[in-house]
PDB file of C-alpha atoms in Angstrom:
ATOM      1  CA  MET A   1     -34.566 -12.559  36.547  1.00 49.00           C
ATOM      2  CA  LYS A   2     -32.372  -9.926  38.151  1.00 44.00           C
ATOM      3  CA  ASN A   3     -29.444 -10.921  35.939  1.00 47.00           C
ATOM      4  CA  SER A   4     -31.671 -10.712  32.872  1.00 45.00           C
ATOM      5  CA  HIS A   5     -32.745  -7.208  33.895  1.00 46.00           C
ATOM      6  CA  ASN A   6     -29.133  -6.135  34.380  1.00 44.00           C
ATOM      7  CA  LEU A   7     -28.192  -7.584  30.989  1.00 44.00           C
ATOM      8  CA  SER A   8     -30.998  -5.624  29.328  1.00 44.00           C
ATOM      9  CA  ARG A   9     -29.838  -2.423  30.996  1.00 47.00           C
ATOM     10  CA  TRP A  10     -26.249  -3.079  29.860  1.00 41.00           C
ATOM     11  CA  ILE A  11     -27.312  -3.672  26.248  1.00 39.00           C
ATOM     12  CA  PHE A  12     -29.449  -0.511  26.310  1.00 37.00           C
ATOM     13  CA  SER A  13     -26.513   1.508  27.686  1.00 38.00           C
ATOM     14  CA  LEU A  14     -24.240   0.093  25.010  1.00 35.00           C
ATOM     15  CA  LEU A  15     -26.660   1.080  22.266  1.00 37.00           C
ATOM     16  CA  LEU A  16     -26.810   4.599  23.634  1.00 38.00           C
ATOM     17  CA  ALA A  17     -23.007   4.778  23.672  1.00 36.00           C
ATOM     18  CA  VAL A  18     -22.588   3.843  20.005  1.00 35.00           C
ATOM     19  CA  PRO A  19     -24.029   7.094  18.553  1.00 36.00           C
ATOM     20  CA  ALA A  20     -22.006   9.096  21.081  1.00 34.00           C
ATOM     21  CA  LEU A  21     -18.802   7.460  19.897  1.00 35.00           C
ATOM     22  CA  ALA A  22     -19.772   7.990  16.264  1.00 38.00           C
ATOM     23  CA  MET A  23     -20.407  11.668  16.964  1.00 41.00           C
ATOM     24  CA  ALA A  24     -16.903  12.090  18.376  1.00 54.00           C
ATOM     25  CA  ALA A  25     -15.382  12.452  14.905  1.00 88.00           C
ATOM     26  CA  ALA A  26     -14.507  15.916  13.611  1.00 93.00           C
ATOM     27  CA  VAL A  27     -17.273  16.880  11.187  1.00 94.00           C
ATOM     28  CA  PRO A  28     -17.389  20.052   9.064  1.00 95.00           C
ATOM     29  CA  GLY A  29     -19.798  22.553  10.587  1.00 93.00           C
ATOM     30  CA  GLU A  30     -19.380  21.131  14.098  1.00 96.00           C
ATOM     31  CA  GLN A  31     -17.070  22.095  16.954  1.00 97.00           C
ATOM     32  CA  ALA A  32     -13.707  20.349  16.841  1.00 98.00           C
ATOM     33  CA  PRO A  33     -13.121  17.708  19.526  1.00 97.00           C
ATOM     34  CA  ALA A  34     -11.140  18.938  22.515  1.00 97.00           C
ATOM     35  CA  PHE A  35      -7.640  17.507  22.830  1.00 97.00           C
ATOM     36  CA  SER A  36      -4.579  17.731  25.046  1.00 98.00           C
ATOM     37  CA  GLU A  37      -1.407  16.170  23.656  1.00 98.00           C
ATOM     38  CA  VAL A  38       2.306  16.502  24.342  1.00 98.00           C
ATOM     39  CA  ASP A  39       4.663  17.096  21.422  1.00 98.00           C
ATOM     40  CA  ALA A  40       8.110  15.584  20.932  1.00 97.00           C
ATOM     41  CA  ALA A  41       9.746  18.558  22.669  1.00 96.00           C
ATOM     42  CA  GLY A  42       7.588  18.079  25.785  1.00 97.00           C
ATOM     43  CA  LYS A  43       5.116  20.939  25.233  1.00 97.00           C
ATOM     44  CA  THR A  44       1.401  20.340  25.792  1.00 98.00           C
ATOM     45  CA  HIS A  45      -1.048  21.477  23.115  1.00 98.00           C
ATOM     46  CA  THR A  46      -4.797  21.858  23.624  1.00 98.00           C
ATOM     47  CA  LEU A  47      -7.587  23.038  21.384  1.00 97.00           C
ATOM     48  CA  GLU A  48      -7.985  26.061  23.687  1.00 97.00           C
ATOM     49  CA  ASN A  49      -4.387  27.100  22.876  1.00 96.00           C
ATOM     50  CA  TYR A  50      -5.515  27.801  19.321  1.00 97.00           C
ATOM     51  CA  ALA A  51      -8.724  29.709  20.045  1.00 97.00           C
ATOM     52  CA  GLY A  52      -9.034  32.662  17.695  1.00 97.00           C
ATOM     53  CA  LYS A  53      -6.629  31.148  15.166  1.00 97.00           C
ATOM     54  CA  TRP A  54      -6.863  29.049  12.050  1.00 97.00           C
ATOM     55  CA  LEU A  55      -5.480  25.562  12.625  1.00 98.00           C
ATOM     56  CA  VAL A  56      -4.540  22.690  10.319  1.00 98.00           C
ATOM     57  CA  ILE A  57      -4.135  19.224  11.828  1.00 98.00           C
ATOM     58  CA  GLU A  58      -2.385  16.505   9.820  1.00 98.00           C
ATOM     59  CA  TRP A  59      -1.923  12.812  10.655  1.00 98.00           C
ATOM     60  CA  PHE A  60       1.530  11.368   9.929  1.00 98.00           C
ATOM     61  CA  ASN A  61       3.317   8.008   9.632  1.00 98.00           C
ATOM     62  CA  LYS A  62       6.882   8.168   8.322  1.00 97.00           C
ATOM     63  CA  ASP A  63       6.666   4.642   6.865  1.00 97.00           C
ATOM     64  CA  CYS A  64       3.477   5.198   4.883  1.00 98.00           C
ATOM     65  CA  PRO A  65       4.001   5.466   1.077  1.00 98.00           C
ATOM     66  CA  TYR A  66       1.362   8.184   0.857  1.00 98.00           C
ATOM     67  CA  VAL A  67       3.120  10.272   3.497  1.00 98.00           C
ATOM     68  CA  LYS A  68       6.377   9.681   1.625  1.00 98.00           C
ATOM     69  CA  LYS A  69       4.611  10.879  -1.539  1.00 98.00           C
ATOM     70  CA  HIS A  70       3.863  14.274  -0.037  1.00 98.00           C
ATOM     71  CA  TYR A  71       7.016  14.693   2.059  1.00 98.00           C
ATOM     72  CA  GLY A  72       9.516  13.175  -0.385  1.00 97.00           C
ATOM     73  CA  SER A  73       8.294  15.573  -3.063  1.00 97.00           C
ATOM     74  CA  GLY A  74       8.335  18.533  -0.676  1.00 97.00           C
ATOM     75  CA  ASN A  75       4.621  19.099  -1.262  1.00 98.00           C
ATOM     76  CA  MET A  76       3.597  18.946   2.399  1.00 98.00           C
ATOM     77  CA  GLN A  77       6.496  21.122   3.561  1.00 97.00           C
ATOM     78  CA  ALA A  78       5.610  23.719   0.926  1.00 97.00           C
ATOM     79  CA  LEU A  79       2.032  23.844   2.203  1.00 97.00           C
ATOM     80  CA  GLN A  80       3.217  24.127   5.802  1.00 97.00           C
ATOM     81  CA  GLU A  81       5.671  26.895   4.973  1.00 97.00           C
ATOM     82  CA  LYS A  82       3.183  28.891   2.906  1.00 97.00           C
ATOM     83  CA  TYR A  83       0.303  28.825   5.355  1.00 97.00           C
ATOM     84  CA  THR A  84       2.220  29.080   8.638  1.00 96.00           C
ATOM     85  CA  GLY A  85       3.834  32.103   6.981  1.00 95.00           C
ATOM     86  CA  GLU A  86       0.339  33.567   6.747  1.00 95.00           C
ATOM     87  CA  GLY A  87      -0.266  33.066  10.455  1.00 95.00           C
ATOM     88  CA  ILE A  88      -2.081  29.734  10.250  1.00 96.00           C
ATOM     89  CA  GLN A  89      -1.157  27.211  12.945  1.00 97.00           C
ATOM     90  CA  TRP A  90      -0.264  23.653  11.933  1.00 98.00           C
ATOM     91  CA  LEU A  91      -0.042  20.499  14.022  1.00 98.00           C
ATOM     92  CA  THR A  92       1.286  17.160  12.810  1.00 98.00           C
ATOM     93  CA  VAL A  93       0.080  14.169  14.803  1.00 98.00           C
ATOM     94  CA  ILE A  94       1.442  10.624  15.145  1.00 98.00           C
ATOM     95  CA  SER A  95      -1.173   8.228  16.510  1.00 98.00           C
ATOM     96  CA  SER A  96       0.786   5.006  15.938  1.00 98.00           C
ATOM     97  CA  ALA A  97       0.699   2.869  19.084  1.00 98.00           C
ATOM     98  CA  LYS A  98       3.890   1.496  20.628  1.00 97.00           C
ATOM     99  CA  GLY A  99       5.032  -1.501  18.625  1.00 96.00           C
ATOM    100  CA  LYS A 100       3.033  -0.441  15.556  1.00 97.00           C
ATOM    101  CA  GLN A 101       4.314   0.951  12.247  1.00 97.00           C
ATOM    102  CA  GLY A 102       5.247   4.624  12.473  1.00 97.00           C
ATOM    103  CA  HIS A 103       5.526   4.783  16.261  1.00 98.00           C
ATOM    104  CA  LEU A 104       8.255   7.161  17.459  1.00 97.00           C
ATOM    105  CA  ASP A 105       9.531   8.064  20.896  1.00 97.00           C
ATOM    106  CA  PRO A 106      10.234  11.779  21.507  1.00 97.00           C
ATOM    107  CA  ALA A 107      13.919  11.631  20.519  1.00 97.00           C
ATOM    108  CA  GLN A 108      13.135   9.716  17.336  1.00 97.00           C
ATOM    109  CA  ALA A 109      10.309  12.084  16.493  1.00 97.00           C
ATOM    110  CA  LEU A 110      12.593  15.113  16.754  1.00 97.00           C
ATOM    111  CA  GLU A 111      15.073  13.407  14.423  1.00 97.00           C
ATOM    112  CA  VAL A 112      12.356  12.561  11.897  1.00 97.00           C
ATOM    113  CA  ALA A 113      10.972  16.099  12.040  1.00 96.00           C
ATOM    114  CA  LYS A 114      14.453  17.394  11.236  1.00 95.00           C
ATOM    115  CA  SER A 115      15.107  14.857   8.467  1.00 95.00           C
ATOM    116  CA  HIS A 116      11.719  15.603   6.884  1.00 95.00           C
ATOM    117  CA  ASN A 117      12.390  19.352   7.032  1.00 94.00           C
ATOM    118  CA  LEU A 118       9.118  19.748   8.899  1.00 91.00           C
ATOM    119  CA  LYS A 119       7.770  23.278   8.443  1.00 91.00           C
ATOM    120  CA  ALA A 120       4.896  22.902  10.899  1.00 90.00           C
ATOM    121  CA  SER A 121       4.669  25.320  13.809  1.00 86.00           C
ATOM    122  CA  ALA A 122       5.339  22.586  16.421  1.00 88.00           C
ATOM    123  CA  PRO A 123       7.154  19.234  16.615  1.00 91.00           C
ATOM    124  CA  PHE A 124       5.077  16.089  16.192  1.00 97.00           C
ATOM    125  CA  LEU A 125       2.262  15.572  18.673  1.00 98.00           C
ATOM    126  CA  LEU A 126       2.710  12.043  20.056  1.00 98.00           C
ATOM    127  CA  ASP A 127      -0.774  10.573  20.410  1.00 98.00           C
ATOM    128  CA  THR A 128       0.484   7.135  21.473  1.00 97.00           C
ATOM    129  CA  ASP A 129      -2.785   6.123  23.148  1.00 97.00           C
ATOM    130  CA  GLY A 130      -4.771   7.176  20.067  1.00 98.00           C
ATOM    131  CA  ASN A 131      -7.181   9.373  22.032  1.00 97.00           C
ATOM    132  CA  MET A 132      -6.827  12.400  19.760  1.00 98.00           C
ATOM    133  CA  GLY A 133      -6.918  10.350  16.573  1.00 98.00           C
ATOM    134  CA  ARG A 134     -10.069   8.514  17.605  1.00 97.00           C
ATOM    135  CA  ALA A 135     -11.750  11.723  18.771  1.00 97.00           C
ATOM    136  CA  PHE A 136     -11.171  13.270  15.359  1.00 98.00           C
ATOM    137  CA  GLY A 137     -11.993  10.089  13.484  1.00 97.00           C
ATOM    138  CA  ALA A 138      -8.554  10.087  11.830  1.00 98.00           C
ATOM    139  CA  LYS A 139      -8.468   7.030   9.592  1.00 97.00           C
ATOM    140  CA  THR A 140      -5.468   7.463   7.331  1.00 98.00           C
ATOM    141  CA  THR A 141      -2.039   9.023   6.994  1.00 98.00           C
ATOM    142  CA  PRO A 142      -2.317  11.666   5.844  1.00 98.00           C
ATOM    143  CA  HIS A 143      -5.760  12.740   7.109  1.00 98.00           C
ATOM    144  CA  MET A 144      -6.304  16.494   7.162  1.00 98.00           C
ATOM    145  CA  PHE A 145      -8.548  18.763   9.237  1.00 98.00           C
ATOM    146  CA  ILE A 146      -8.961  22.553   9.192  1.00 98.00           C
ATOM    147  CA  ILE A 147     -10.398  24.368  12.214  1.00 98.00           C
ATOM    148  CA  ASN A 148     -11.516  28.001  12.116  1.00 97.00           C
ATOM    149  CA  PRO A 149     -10.899  30.651  14.828  1.00 97.00           C
ATOM    150  CA  GLU A 150     -14.270  29.793  16.417  1.00 96.00           C
ATOM    151  CA  GLY A 151     -13.170  26.201  16.926  1.00 97.00           C
ATOM    152  CA  GLN A 152     -15.351  24.739  14.188  1.00 97.00           C
ATOM    153  CA  VAL A 153     -14.176  22.157  11.673  1.00 98.00           C
ATOM    154  CA  VAL A 154     -14.421  23.603   8.161  1.00 97.00           C
ATOM    155  CA  TYR A 155     -12.630  20.846   6.240  1.00 98.00           C
ATOM    156  CA  ALA A 156     -12.002  17.147   6.886  1.00 98.00           C
ATOM    157  CA  GLY A 157     -10.562  14.586   4.504  1.00 98.00           C
ATOM    158  CA  ALA A 158      -7.792  13.999   2.002  1.00 98.00           C
ATOM    159  CA  ILE A 159      -5.049  16.437   1.130  1.00 98.00           C
ATOM    160  CA  ASP A 160      -6.060  16.296  -2.540  1.00 98.00           C
ATOM    161  CA  ASP A 161      -8.186  14.462  -5.094  1.00 98.00           C
ATOM    162  CA  ASN A 162      -5.625  11.917  -6.348  1.00 98.00           C
ATOM    163  CA  ASP A 163      -5.185   8.770  -4.248  1.00 97.00           C
ATOM    164  CA  SER A 164      -2.157   7.500  -6.141  1.00 97.00           C
ATOM    165  CA  ALA A 165       1.037   7.020  -4.100  1.00 97.00           C
ATOM    166  CA  ASN A 166       3.063   8.315  -7.060  1.00 98.00           C
ATOM    167  CA  PRO A 167       4.358  11.860  -6.400  1.00 98.00           C
ATOM    168  CA  ALA A 168       4.316  12.545 -10.150  1.00 98.00           C
ATOM    169  CA  VAL A 169       0.547  13.141  -9.940  1.00 98.00           C
ATOM    170  CA  ILE A 170       0.824  16.008  -7.452  1.00 98.00           C
ATOM    171  CA  PRO A 171       1.133  18.897  -9.957  1.00 97.00           C
ATOM    172  CA  LYS A 172      -2.114  17.836 -11.643  1.00 97.00           C
ATOM    173  CA  SER A 173      -4.003  17.165  -8.416  1.00 98.00           C
ATOM    174  CA  ASN A 174      -6.591  19.478  -6.869  1.00 98.00           C
ATOM    175  CA  ASN A 175      -5.320  20.306  -3.365  1.00 98.00           C
ATOM    176  CA  TYR A 176      -8.385  20.428  -1.123  1.00 98.00           C
ATOM    177  CA  VAL A 177      -6.493  21.825   1.868  1.00 98.00           C
ATOM    178  CA  ALA A 178      -4.975  24.727  -0.047  1.00 98.00           C
ATOM    179  CA  ALA A 179      -8.313  25.487  -1.723  1.00 98.00           C
ATOM    180  CA  ALA A 180     -10.157  25.487   1.617  1.00 98.00           C
ATOM    181  CA  LEU A 181      -7.574  27.720   3.284  1.00 97.00           C
ATOM    182  CA  ASP A 182      -7.438  30.150   0.345  1.00 97.00           C
ATOM    183  CA  ALA A 183     -11.237  30.442   0.296  1.00 97.00           C
ATOM    184  CA  SER A 184     -11.365  30.940   4.051  1.00 91.00           C
ATOM    185  CA  MET A 185      -8.737  33.655   4.016  1.00 87.00           C
ATOM    186  CA  THR A 186     -10.710  35.652   1.449  1.00 90.00           C
ATOM    187  CA  GLY A 187     -14.098  35.084   3.082  1.00 90.00           C
ATOM    188  CA  GLU A 188     -15.379  32.841   0.303  1.00 95.00           C
ATOM    189  CA  ALA A 189     -17.314  29.617   0.722  1.00 94.00           C
ATOM    190  CA  ILE A 190     -15.312  26.404   0.798  1.00 96.00           C
ATOM    191  CA  GLN A 191     -16.351  24.403  -2.247  1.00 96.00           C
ATOM    192  CA  VAL A 192     -15.251  21.003  -0.901  1.00 97.00           C
ATOM    193  CA  ALA A 193     -15.635  20.804   2.888  1.00 97.00           C
ATOM    194  CA  SER A 194     -15.169  17.039   3.165  1.00 97.00           C
ATOM    195  CA  SER A 195     -13.686  14.232   1.121  1.00 97.00           C
ATOM    196  CA  ARG A 196     -12.685  10.591   1.472  1.00 97.00           C
ATOM    197  CA  ALA A 197      -9.280  10.491   3.135  1.00 97.00           C
ATOM    198  CA  TYR A 198      -6.785   8.205   1.424  1.00 97.00           C
ATOM    199  CA  GLY A 199      -3.504   6.693   2.584  1.00 97.00           C
ATOM    200  CA  CYS A 200      -2.369   4.065   5.096  1.00 98.00           C
ATOM    201  CA  SER A 201      -4.641   3.204   7.998  1.00 98.00           C
ATOM    202  CA  VAL A 202      -3.746   4.877  11.283  1.00 98.00           C
ATOM    203  CA  LYS A 203      -1.965   2.238  13.392  1.00 98.00           C
ATOM    204  CA  TYR A 204      -3.927   2.474  16.645  1.00 97.00           C
TER     205      TYR A 204
END
């Protein structure tokens, strides 16, 4: 009887935990999940470091065709260069676990950042244990999030509205990230605050 009671309590606790885990994802209109991650150069980054600033967070896997679409064409670097030039912070995160596709150790990550002509304001954040990715609900590479100076998520989803891996479609695609940042900078409402992220699954 005692074991049955303990089992019931365990099941009840588990059911309570499920919504809490679901709520961990970064949702537009809500506060961004706290994080503390070390980048490839050994510097620690936390959400508090970016208080009072606009922040873009991008998930990356060098072997993903969709990442290659945006980096091989120079599209992602152009976005990074334009908006970091306007004072917006940008973090690129690798959540691939050791032994999984896209995993990089710090030395490799620095080499890839250089070879990809990374224009972000910091080297790759190496989220090897997947804690940051899971907290944000990052599902694909790329998966994009925009956080405002108050720490709230204002955009979460795909980089644009065309889920083809062919870079030829980029000029005709509607870039959700650029549109959200441009609207935010001018005090206008963001027309698309969330979208279905496309790309390769994050290799947790």
